[in-house]
mmCIF file of C-alpha atoms in Angstrom:
data_model
loop_
_atom_site.group_PDB
_atom_site.id
_atom_site.type_symbol
_atom_site.label_atom_id
_atom_site.label_comp_id
_atom_site.label_asym_id
_atom_site.label_seq_id
_atom_site.Cartn_x
_atom_site.Cartn_y
_atom_site.Cartn_z
ATOM 1 C CA MET O 1 23.563 30.885 26.511
ATOM 2 C CA LYS O 2 25.635 27.446 26.276
ATOM 3 C CA LYS O 3 23.252 24.348 26.337
ATOM 4 C CA ASN O 4 23.943 21.743 28.903
ATOM 5 C CA TYR O 5 24.459 18.499 27.044
ATOM 6 C CA TYR O 6 24.803 15.138 28.637
ATOM 7 C CA ASN O 7 27.582 12.989 27.551
ATOM 8 C CA ILE O 8 25.655 9.869 26.705
ATOM 9 C CA ASN O 9 27.843 7.742 24.410
ATOM 10 C CA GLN O 10 26.740 5.244 21.470
ATOM 11 C CA ILE O 11 27.363 2.308 23.758
ATOM 12 C CA ASP O 12 25.015 3.456 26.344
ATOM 13 C CA VAL O 13 22.194 4.208 23.797
ATOM 14 C CA HIS O 14 22.674 0.958 22.191
ATOM 15 C CA LYS O 15 22.436 -1.038 25.486
ATOM 16 C CA PHE O 16 19.239 0.679 26.064
ATOM 17 C CA ILE O 17 17.712 -0.196 22.703
ATOM 18 C CA TYR O 18 19.140 -3.700 22.967
ATOM 19 C CA PHE O 19 17.280 -4.030 26.463
ATOM 20 C CA LEU O 20 14.056 -2.875 24.943
ATOM 21 C CA ALA O 21 14.437 -5.127 21.985
ATOM 22 C CA ILE O 22 14.890 -8.195 24.345
ATOM 23 C CA THR O 23 12.175 -7.092 26.584
ATOM 24 C CA SER O 24 9.780 -6.609 23.705
ATOM 25 C CA PHE O 25 10.753 -9.986 22.391
ATOM 26 C CA ILE O 26 10.062 -11.782 25.635
ATOM 27 C CA ILE O 27 6.609 -9.877 26.081
ATOM 28 C CA ILE O 28 5.452 -10.751 22.389
ATOM 29 C CA ILE O 29 6.076 -14.492 22.803
ATOM 30 C CA PHE O 30 4.364 -14.496 26.024
ATOM 31 C CA ASN O 31 1.386 -12.670 24.367
ATOM 32 C CA THR O 32 1.569 -15.182 21.819
ATOM 33 C CA TYR O 33 1.606 -18.189 23.863
ATOM 34 C CA ASN O 34 -1.539 -16.696 25.895
ATOM 35 C CA PHE O 35 -3.574 -16.157 22.568
ATOM 36 C CA VAL O 36 -2.655 -19.893 21.434
ATOM 37 C CA LEU O 37 -3.656 -20.978 24.869
ATOM 38 C CA GLU O 38 -7.026 -19.480 24.795
ATOM 39 C CA ARG O 39 -7.634 -20.233 21.125
ATOM 40 C CA SER O 40 -7.980 -16.536 20.057
ATOM 41 C CA PRO O 41 -10.297 -15.930 17.256
ATOM 42 C CA ASN O 42 -8.192 -13.338 15.792
ATOM 43 C CA GLN O 43 -4.360 -13.964 16.666
ATOM 44 C CA TYR O 44 -4.760 -17.887 16.563
ATOM 45 C CA SER O 45 -7.461 -18.859 14.196
ATOM 46 C CA ASP O 46 -5.802 -16.937 11.247
ATOM 47 C CA TRP O 47 -2.839 -19.371 11.371
ATOM 48 C CA LEU O 48 -5.145 -22.294 11.033
ATOM 49 C CA ILE O 49 -6.672 -21.495 7.699
ATOM 50 C CA ASN O 50 -5.852 -24.149 5.305
ATOM 51 C CA TYR O 51 -6.773 -25.887 1.974
ATOM 52 C CA GLN O 52 -8.759 -28.656 3.214
ATOM 53 C CA GLY O 53 -11.860 -27.053 1.841
ATOM 54 C CA GLY O 54 -10.202 -26.042 -1.320
ATOM 55 C CA PHE O 55 -7.844 -23.229 -2.277
ATOM 56 C CA VAL O 56 -8.515 -20.112 -0.415
ATOM 57 C CA ARG O 57 -6.824 -16.839 0.367
ATOM 58 C CA ARG O 58 -4.652 -16.720 3.408
ATOM 59 C CA GLY O 59 -4.210 -20.398 3.677
ATOM 60 C CA LEU O 60 -0.753 -21.247 2.633
ATOM 61 C CA ALA O 61 0.981 -21.009 6.015
ATOM 62 C CA GLY O 62 -2.052 -22.823 7.708
ATOM 63 C CA GLU O 63 -1.837 -25.642 5.034
ATOM 64 C CA PHE O 64 1.851 -25.878 5.746
ATOM 65 C CA LEU O 65 1.497 -26.294 9.465
ATOM 66 C CA PHE O 66 -1.481 -28.640 8.909
ATOM 67 C CA GLN O 67 0.393 -30.915 6.772
ATOM 68 C CA LEU O 68 3.223 -30.973 9.020
ATOM 69 C CA HIS O 69 0.814 -31.957 11.947
ATOM 70 C CA ARG O 70 -0.502 -34.787 9.831
ATOM 71 C CA LEU O 71 3.167 -36.062 9.212
ATOM 72 C CA SER O 72 4.489 -35.693 12.589
ATOM 73 C CA ASN O 73 1.336 -35.943 14.920
ATOM 74 C CA ILE O 74 2.797 -32.845 16.654
ATOM 75 C CA PRO O 75 -0.248 -30.986 18.116
ATOM 76 C CA LEU O 76 -1.328 -28.138 15.636
ATOM 77 C CA ASP O 77 -1.625 -25.499 18.486
ATOM 78 C CA SER O 78 1.984 -26.284 19.364
ATOM 79 C CA LEU O 79 3.304 -26.029 15.867
ATOM 80 C CA VAL O 80 1.598 -22.514 15.515
ATOM 81 C CA LEU O 81 3.455 -21.375 18.700
ATOM 82 C CA VAL O 82 6.692 -22.852 17.621
ATOM 83 C CA PHE O 83 6.441 -21.427 14.063
ATOM 84 C CA VAL O 84 5.425 -17.730 15.062
ATOM 85 C CA SER O 85 8.006 -17.857 17.900
ATOM 86 C CA LEU O 86 10.626 -18.943 15.283
ATOM 87 C CA LEU O 87 9.587 -16.018 12.993
ATOM 88 C CA TYR O 88 10.017 -13.437 15.766
ATOM 89 C CA LEU O 89 13.279 -15.049 16.758
ATOM 90 C CA ILE O 90 14.454 -14.568 13.143
ATOM 91 C CA PHE O 91 13.162 -11.028 12.970
ATOM 92 C CA TYR O 92 14.890 -10.112 16.200
ATOM 93 C CA PHE O 93 18.041 -11.833 15.139
ATOM 94 C CA TYR O 94 18.388 -9.357 12.165
ATOM 95 C CA PHE O 95 16.778 -6.550 13.980
ATOM 96 C CA PHE O 96 19.772 -6.660 16.440
ATOM 97 C CA LYS O 97 22.291 -6.531 13.611
ATOM 98 C CA LEU O 98 20.242 -3.447 12.297
ATOM 99 C CA ILE O 99 20.577 -1.753 15.721
ATOM 100 C CA LYS O 100 24.199 -2.300 15.776
ATOM 101 C CA ILE O 101 24.921 -0.288 12.656
ATOM 102 C CA ILE O 102 22.880 2.806 13.511
ATOM 103 C CA LYS O 103 24.428 5.805 15.094
ATOM 104 C CA PHE O 104 21.679 7.102 17.360
ATOM 105 C CA ASN O 105 21.080 10.874 17.903
ATOM 106 C CA PHE O 106 17.864 12.673 18.893
ATOM 107 C CA ILE O 107 16.018 12.306 15.530
ATOM 108 C CA ASN O 108 16.904 8.719 14.967
ATOM 109 C CA LEU O 109 15.817 7.634 18.443
ATOM 110 C CA LEU O 110 12.423 9.292 17.672
ATOM 111 C CA VAL O 111 12.336 7.542 14.455
ATOM 112 C CA PHE O 112 13.398 4.106 16.033
ATOM 113 C CA LEU O 113 11.271 4.489 19.158
ATOM 114 C CA SER O 114 8.201 5.907 17.386
ATOM 115 C CA PRO O 115 4.913 4.418 18.689
ATOM 116 C CA LEU O 116 4.529 2.461 15.390
ATOM 117 C CA SER O 117 8.050 0.985 15.760
ATOM 118 C CA PHE O 118 9.201 -2.341 17.077
ATOM 119 C CA LEU O 119 7.463 -1.674 20.370
ATOM 120 C CA TYR O 120 4.041 -1.410 18.871
ATOM 121 C CA PRO O 121 3.042 -5.140 19.422
ATOM 122 C CA VAL O 122 3.983 -4.439 23.054
ATOM 123 C CA MET O 123 2.151 -1.289 23.558
ATOM 124 C CA GLU O 124 -0.830 -2.722 21.492
ATOM 125 C CA GLN O 125 -1.010 -6.320 22.602
ATOM 126 C CA LYS O 126 -3.382 -7.642 20.188
ATOM 127 C CA ILE O 127 -0.785 -7.141 17.426
ATOM 128 C CA SER O 128 1.288 -9.876 18.831
ATOM 129 C CA GLY O 129 1.416 -13.212 17.147
ATOM 130 C CA ARG O 130 -0.373 -12.092 14.082
ATOM 131 C CA LYS O 131 0.776 -12.711 10.383
ATOM 132 C CA ASP O 132 2.388 -9.305 10.293
ATOM 133 C CA ILE O 133 5.640 -10.852 11.437
ATOM 134 C CA LEU O 134 5.654 -12.832 8.264
ATOM 135 C CA PHE O 135 5.953 -9.892 6.153
ATOM 136 C CA LEU O 136 8.465 -8.142 8.221
ATOM 137 C CA VAL O 137 10.687 -11.213 8.410
ATOM 138 C CA SER O 138 10.461 -11.412 4.545
ATOM 139 C CA ILE O 139 11.776 -7.702 4.371
ATOM 140 C CA PHE O 140 14.847 -8.901 6.274
ATOM 141 C CA LEU O 141 15.450 -11.903 4.266
ATOM 142 C CA VAL O 142 15.238 -10.114 1.028
ATOM 143 C CA LEU O 143 17.762 -7.474 2.440
ATOM 144 C CA HIS O 144 20.122 -10.166 3.486
ATOM 145 C CA PHE O 145 19.908 -12.685 0.766
ATOM 146 C CA LEU O 146 18.695 -11.150 -2.531
ATOM 147 C CA LYS O 147 22.303 -10.193 -3.353
ATOM 148 C CA ASN O 148 23.394 -13.692 -3.321
ATOM 149 C CA PHE O 149 21.551 -14.585 -6.477
ATOM 150 C CA ASP O 150 22.511 -13.522 -9.978
ATOM 151 C CA PHE O 151 20.768 -10.629 -11.250
ATOM 152 C CA LYS O 152 18.448 -12.428 -13.613
ATOM 153 C CA LYS O 153 17.575 -14.915 -11.002
ATOM 154 C CA GLN O 154 16.683 -12.398 -8.233
ATOM 155 C CA LYS O 155 13.166 -12.101 -9.475
ATOM 156 C CA TYR O 156 12.757 -15.990 -8.807
ATOM 157 C CA PHE O 157 13.569 -15.252 -5.181
ATOM 158 C CA LEU O 158 11.174 -12.431 -5.019
ATOM 159 C CA PHE O 159 8.516 -14.753 -6.655
ATOM 160 C CA ALA O 160 8.931 -17.293 -3.801
ATOM 161 C CA VAL O 161 8.696 -14.528 -1.112
ATOM 162 C CA PHE O 162 5.557 -13.056 -2.939
ATOM 163 C CA ILE O 163 3.932 -16.476 -2.898
ATOM 164 C CA THR O 164 4.684 -17.191 0.621
ATOM 165 C CA THR O 165 3.640 -13.886 1.933
ATOM 166 C CA ILE O 166 0.653 -12.970 -0.170
ATOM 167 C CA LEU O 167 -0.997 -16.461 -0.032
ATOM 168 C CA THR O 168 -0.632 -16.398 3.687
ATOM 169 C CA HIS O 169 -2.300 -12.828 3.972
ATOM 170 C CA SER O 170 -3.651 -11.376 0.981
ATOM 171 C CA GLY O 171 -3.232 -7.853 2.364
ATOM 172 C CA PHE O 172 0.522 -8.198 1.979
ATOM 173 C CA ILE O 173 0.109 -7.421 -1.818
ATOM 174 C CA PHE O 174 -0.133 -3.786 -1.524
ATOM 175 C CA TYR O 175 3.128 -3.853 0.614
ATOM 176 C CA THR O 176 5.186 -5.723 -2.213
ATOM 177 C CA PRO O 177 6.509 -2.182 -3.391
ATOM 178 C CA TYR O 178 8.770 -2.263 -0.428
ATOM 179 C CA LEU O 179 10.374 -5.561 -1.491
ATOM 180 C CA ILE O 180 10.600 -4.273 -5.058
ATOM 181 C CA THR O 181 12.302 -1.152 -3.901
ATOM 182 C CA ILE O 182 14.939 -3.239 -2.258
ATOM 183 C CA PHE O 183 15.461 -5.038 -5.482
ATOM 184 C CA ILE O 184 15.915 -1.574 -7.256
ATOM 185 C CA LEU O 185 18.324 -0.121 -4.630
ATOM 186 C CA PHE O 186 20.475 -3.154 -4.758
ATOM 187 C CA ASN O 187 20.767 -2.972 -8.658
ATOM 188 C CA ILE O 188 20.516 0.895 -9.007
ATOM 189 C CA LYS O 189 23.959 0.931 -10.914
ATOM 190 C CA ARG O 190 22.608 -1.177 -13.590
ATOM 191 C CA ASN O 191 21.340 0.428 -16.834
ATOM 192 C CA TYR O 192 17.571 1.273 -16.971
ATOM 193 C CA LYS O 193 16.793 -1.136 -19.713
ATOM 194 C CA GLU O 194 17.821 -4.414 -17.970
ATOM 195 C CA LEU O 195 16.348 -3.205 -14.808
ATOM 196 C CA PHE O 196 13.137 -2.198 -16.442
ATOM 197 C CA SER O 197 12.930 -5.605 -18.108
ATOM 198 C CA GLU O 198 13.081 -7.433 -14.745
ATOM 199 C CA LEU O 199 10.618 -5.102 -13.257
ATOM 200 C CA ILE O 200 8.079 -5.978 -15.985
ATOM 201 C CA TRP O 201 8.419 -9.687 -15.233
ATOM 202 C CA ILE O 202 7.874 -8.924 -11.453
ATOM 203 C CA GLY O 203 4.683 -6.809 -12.242
ATOM 204 C CA VAL O 204 3.293 -9.403 -14.445
ATOM 205 C CA PHE O 205 3.817 -12.001 -11.661
ATOM 206 C CA LEU O 206 2.104 -9.907 -9.125
ATOM 207 C CA PHE O 207 -0.784 -9.224 -11.461
ATOM 208 C CA LEU O 208 -1.227 -12.955 -11.772
ATOM 209 C CA ILE O 209 -1.304 -13.429 -8.018
ATOM 210 C CA LEU O 210 -3.864 -10.520 -7.734
ATOM 211 C CA LEU O 211 -6.069 -12.241 -10.339
ATOM 212 C CA LEU O 212 -5.746 -15.366 -8.261
ATOM 213 C CA ILE O 213 -6.663 -13.666 -5.061
ATOM 214 C CA LEU O 214 -9.754 -12.093 -6.661
ATOM 215 C CA LYS O 215 -11.033 -15.288 -7.986
ATOM 216 C CA TYR O 216 -10.746 -17.090 -4.657
ATOM 217 C CA SER O 217 -11.594 -14.051 -2.467
ATOM 218 C CA SER O 218 -14.372 -15.956 -0.728
ATOM 219 C CA ILE O 219 -15.328 -19.699 -0.453
ATOM 220 C CA THR O 220 -18.838 -21.398 0.363
ATOM 221 C CA PRO O 221 -20.024 -22.192 3.789
ATOM 222 C CA ASP O 222 -19.502 -26.045 2.982
ATOM 223 C CA SER O 223 -15.807 -25.304 2.377
ATOM 224 C CA ILE O 224 -15.705 -23.566 5.728
ATOM 225 C CA VAL O 225 -17.267 -26.562 7.430
ATOM 226 C CA MET O 226 -14.412 -28.697 5.818
ATOM 227 C CA ILE O 227 -11.772 -26.528 7.028
ATOM 228 C CA CYS O 228 -13.434 -26.484 10.651
ATOM 229 C CA LYS O 229 -13.721 -30.214 10.445
ATOM 230 C CA SER O 230 -9.887 -30.607 9.812
ATOM 231 C CA ILE O 231 -9.008 -28.476 12.875
ATOM 232 C CA GLU O 232 -11.988 -28.965 15.212
ATOM 233 C CA SER O 233 -9.620 -30.472 17.918
ATOM 234 C CA PHE O 234 -7.535 -27.392 18.072
ATOM 235 C CA LEU O 235 -10.340 -24.834 17.433
ATOM 236 C CA PRO O 236 -13.607 -26.046 18.973
ATOM 237 C CA ASN O 237 -15.602 -22.810 18.038
ATOM 238 C CA CYS O 238 -14.206 -22.763 14.600
ATOM 239 C CA GLY O 239 -16.108 -20.617 11.997
ATOM 240 C CA LYS O 240 -18.076 -18.591 14.724
ATOM 241 C CA GLN O 241 -16.868 -15.002 14.708
ATOM 242 C CA ASP O 242 -13.267 -15.768 13.869
ATOM 243 C CA TYR O 243 -10.976 -15.299 10.820
ATOM 244 C CA ILE O 244 -12.190 -18.697 9.333
ATOM 245 C CA ALA O 245 -15.699 -17.428 9.401
ATOM 246 C CA SER O 246 -14.739 -14.200 7.288
ATOM 247 C CA LEU O 247 -13.568 -16.553 4.457
ATOM 248 C CA SER O 248 -17.151 -16.582 3.240
ATOM 249 C CA TRP O 249 -17.363 -12.887 2.936
ATOM 250 C CA SER O 250 -17.303 -11.089 -0.300
ATOM 251 C CA LEU O 251 -15.345 -7.937 -0.933
ATOM 252 C CA THR O 252 -18.471 -5.774 -0.958
ATOM 253 C CA TYR O 253 -19.712 -7.357 2.339
ATOM 254 C CA GLU O 254 -16.369 -6.890 4.123
ATOM 255 C CA LYS O 255 -16.367 -3.228 2.895
ATOM 256 C CA ASN O 256 -19.908 -2.776 4.275
ATOM 257 C CA LEU O 257 -18.999 -4.150 7.569
ATOM 258 C CA VAL O 258 -16.014 -1.935 7.865
ATOM 259 C CA SER O 259 -18.055 1.193 7.300
ATOM 260 C CA THR O 260 -20.924 0.247 9.379
ATOM 261 C CA LEU O 261 -19.578 -1.851 12.246
ATOM 262 C CA TRP O 262 -15.854 -1.332 12.938
ATOM 263 C CA THR O 263 -15.332 2.268 11.930
ATOM 264 C CA ARG O 264 -16.763 5.369 13.856
ATOM 265 C CA ASP O 265 -17.475 8.866 13.237
ATOM 266 C CA GLY O 266 -14.071 10.806 12.548
ATOM 267 C CA TYR O 267 -12.335 7.426 12.121
ATOM 268 C CA GLN O 268 -10.413 8.459 9.083
ATOM 269 C CA TYR O 269 -9.532 11.854 10.275
ATOM 270 C CA PHE O 270 -8.256 10.378 13.620
ATOM 271 C CA TYR O 271 -5.884 8.034 11.787
ATOM 272 C CA ILE O 272 -4.706 10.760 9.381
ATOM 273 C CA ILE O 273 -3.729 12.692 12.416
ATOM 274 C CA ALA O 274 -2.099 9.500 14.305
ATOM 275 C CA PHE O 275 -0.268 8.865 10.838
ATOM 276 C CA ILE O 276 1.248 12.450 10.809
ATOM 277 C CA LEU O 277 2.208 12.348 14.614
ATOM 278 C CA ALA O 278 3.848 8.805 14.390
ATOM 279 C CA PHE O 279 5.479 9.401 10.989
ATOM 280 C CA ALA O 280 6.661 13.079 11.544
ATOM 281 C CA PRO O 281 10.366 12.339 12.855
ATOM 282 C CA LEU O 282 10.775 9.686 9.928
ATOM 283 C CA ALA O 283 9.637 12.391 7.400
ATOM 284 C CA TYR O 284 11.963 14.783 8.793
ATOM 285 C CA LEU O 285 14.966 12.382 8.787
ATOM 286 C CA LEU O 286 13.959 11.304 5.063
ATOM 287 C CA ASN O 287 13.678 14.807 4.095
ATOM 288 C CA SER O 288 17.228 15.719 5.392
ATOM 289 C CA SER O 289 18.870 12.462 3.729
ATOM 290 C CA LYS O 290 19.704 11.991 0.126
ATOM 291 C CA PHE O 291 20.610 9.245 -2.300
ATOM 292 C CA ILE O 292 24.242 9.018 -3.053
ATOM 293 C CA TYR O 293 24.204 7.649 -6.643
ATOM 294 C CA LYS O 294 24.151 10.090 -9.453
ATOM 295 C CA LYS O 295 21.060 8.167 -11.215
ATOM 296 C CA ILE O 296 18.829 9.058 -8.294
ATOM 297 C CA LYS O 297 20.559 11.726 -6.389
ATOM 298 C CA LYS O 298 17.802 14.454 -7.281
ATOM 299 C CA ILE O 299 15.071 12.158 -5.931
ATOM 300 C CA SER O 300 14.243 12.760 -2.306
ATOM 301 C CA PRO O 301 13.997 9.592 -0.198
ATOM 302 C CA LEU O 302 10.969 11.259 1.371
ATOM 303 C CA PHE O 303 9.356 11.181 -2.043
ATOM 304 C CA VAL O 304 10.182 7.337 -2.696
ATOM 305 C CA PHE O 305 8.909 6.355 0.887
ATOM 306 C CA SER O 306 5.873 8.341 0.566
ATOM 307 C CA PHE O 307 5.272 6.834 -2.858
ATOM 308 C CA LEU O 308 5.487 3.418 -1.165
ATOM 309 C CA ILE O 309 2.787 4.420 1.276
ATOM 310 C CA LEU O 310 0.411 5.473 -1.579
ATOM 311 C CA PHE O 311 0.545 1.787 -2.796
ATOM 312 C CA THR O 312 -0.726 0.563 0.470
ATOM 313 C CA LEU O 313 -4.057 2.897 0.434
ATOM 314 C CA PRO O 314 -6.212 0.173 -1.057
ATOM 315 C CA VAL O 315 -5.934 -1.975 2.025
ATOM 316 C CA TYR O 316 -7.400 0.771 4.047
ATOM 317 C CA PHE O 317 -10.693 0.655 2.134
ATOM 318 C CA ILE O 318 -10.851 -3.094 2.443
ATOM 319 C CA GLY O 319 -10.014 -3.591 6.163
ATOM 320 C CA ALA O 320 -10.438 -1.674 9.407
ATOM 321 C CA ASP O 321 -7.065 -2.279 11.107
ATOM 322 C CA PHE O 322 -5.563 1.022 10.358
ATOM 323 C CA GLY O 323 -3.083 0.999 13.183
ATOM 324 C CA ARG O 324 -1.796 -2.354 11.936
ATOM 325 C CA TYR O 325 -1.391 -1.163 8.222
ATOM 326 C CA MET O 326 0.559 1.933 9.493
ATOM 327 C CA PHE O 327 2.769 -0.297 11.607
ATOM 328 C CA TRP O 328 3.680 -2.368 8.530
ATOM 329 C CA SER O 329 4.640 0.567 6.575
ATOM 330 C CA TYR O 330 6.587 2.286 9.340
ATOM 331 C CA LEU O 331 8.560 -0.761 10.435
ATOM 332 C CA SER O 332 9.317 -1.740 6.857
ATOM 333 C CA SER O 333 10.229 1.724 5.957
ATOM 334 C CA ILE O 334 12.915 2.194 8.804
ATOM 335 C CA ILE O 335 14.504 -1.171 8.157
ATOM 336 C CA ILE O 336 15.096 -0.492 4.628
ATOM 337 C CA PHE O 337 16.099 3.106 5.248
ATOM 338 C CA PHE O 338 18.795 2.357 7.887
ATOM 339 C CA PHE O 339 19.870 -0.805 6.019
ATOM 340 C CA PHE O 340 20.715 1.080 2.676
ATOM 341 C CA ALA O 341 22.239 4.155 4.868
ATOM 342 C CA LYS O 342 24.763 1.414 6.129
ATOM 343 C CA LYS O 343 25.271 0.438 2.523
ATOM 344 C CA LYS O 344 25.904 3.885 1.621
ATOM 345 C CA VAL O 345 23.159 4.124 -0.880
ATOM 346 C CA ILE O 346 21.438 6.852 1.267
ATOM 347 C CA LYS O 347 23.251 9.612 3.116
ATOM 348 C CA VAL O 348 22.053 10.317 6.516
ATOM 349 C CA ASP O 349 22.425 13.511 8.755
ATOM 350 C CA TYR O 350 23.843 12.309 12.051
ATOM 351 C CA LYS O 351 23.960 15.812 13.882
ATOM 352 C CA TYR O 352 23.043 16.251 17.551
ATOM 353 C CA LYS O 353 25.315 13.403 18.911
ATOM 354 C CA ASN O 354 24.713 14.355 22.711
ATOM 355 C CA PHE O 355 21.382 14.956 24.442
ATOM 356 C CA ASN O 356 20.136 17.708 26.521
ATOM 357 C CA PHE O 357 17.353 17.361 29.198
ATOM 358 C CA ILE O 358 14.641 18.619 26.909
ATOM 359 C CA MET O 359 15.714 15.991 24.340
ATOM 360 C CA ILE O 360 15.448 13.324 26.870
ATOM 361 C CA VAL O 361 12.046 14.516 28.154
ATOM 362 C CA VAL O 362 10.733 14.702 24.462
ATOM 363 C CA ILE O 363 11.945 11.220 23.754
ATOM 364 C CA PHE O 364 10.303 9.769 26.657
ATOM 365 C CA LEU O 365 7.037 11.449 26.177
ATOM 366 C CA TYR O 366 6.904 10.824 22.311
ATOM 367 C CA CYS O 367 7.833 7.273 22.522
ATOM 368 C CA PHE O 368 6.575 5.783 25.776
ATOM 369 C CA THR O 369 3.387 7.520 26.749
ATOM 370 C CA TRP O 370 0.894 6.852 23.817
ATOM 371 C CA THR O 371 0.276 4.631 20.857
ATOM 372 C CA VAL O 372 -2.073 4.069 17.950
ATOM 373 C CA PRO O 373 -4.987 1.707 18.381
ATOM 374 C CA HIS O 374 -4.793 -1.103 15.842
ATOM 375 C CA CYS O 375 -8.499 -0.975 14.956
ATOM 376 C CA CYS O 376 -11.989 0.285 15.873
ATOM 377 C CA ASN O 377 -11.203 3.202 17.993
ATOM 378 C CA ASN O 378 -10.842 6.933 17.217
ATOM 379 C CA ASN O 379 -8.766 7.970 20.450
ATOM 380 C CA PHE O 380 -5.135 7.535 21.238
ATOM 381 C CA LYS O 381 -4.245 4.885 23.686
ATOM 382 C CA PHE O 382 -2.132 6.247 26.670
ATOM 383 C CA ILE O 383 0.323 4.000 28.275
#
């Protein structure tokens, strides 16, 4: 029996994705504005961590904003709103360029509209306005500007990105392999010796940053008082159950909180199931794709991106925001995958150009009816 396919062309699909992207951008900025307005202890306070009490993890962006506030007398909350909004603007600028190059079919739409894709901060409101956006922007910046540097100088550009991201959110150190993968794929035609020598320098640099983070993983209560004093006009309840208060926690104490306070029975099992469901279309697409260059032709893209996820596992033992961590991995993966598919480093299967009724129903049910909670819940959130 012949299947009834709807003649939906690529222009219609792209218009639909553009509409969703524009809508998501507006909603995220609106959410961010509200979080700044209400002085949120999570989304807002994290951006205010600075070095006024001494060097501390997560403080680089906050110190930059604080010094800009001092120089310009612009209210710090306004600077946070403008800075975060600018990051989202940069992200969506490059995201629109990414959408433009993709040939959408049934599988690609499931991948692109997965509950952990770009709509996640809309479906899970508390993700809006957080430091996640800094790392996602860094993915795009490395993709678009790394090749502008001489091969031997590319590592210095990566070093600058590492410092900016990791010293703003220490958890990003476990996601740097995504950036390193971009470096490798851009230079895959080079011989192993010169590529390996550059990777050693990158590895040493990351190890030094890790040592720095471990040394300054927590600060004294007096230092927190000094940070709070510098921003008391913009965060009146500073140091009371917010991210700034958490700067005094040791790694052991934080792990105890994760296991006793934030996680529940079956927490890990629930997120394993959520991971499988949310990543399944992407896994299928990666498995049906292949690298074009002879050097890595026998390596499956599924193996490479699975290997990248393994590097992120330590962050799941330190924190409880499993949904957020999965979101970082997922969106970084699809951005890198589709970018290098366009660059013809990866060959993608583009079957099923038209859609039948069942496909449309599956896309709707899979992409728009549920999402994964970012933290502290072991049940799916239905939209």
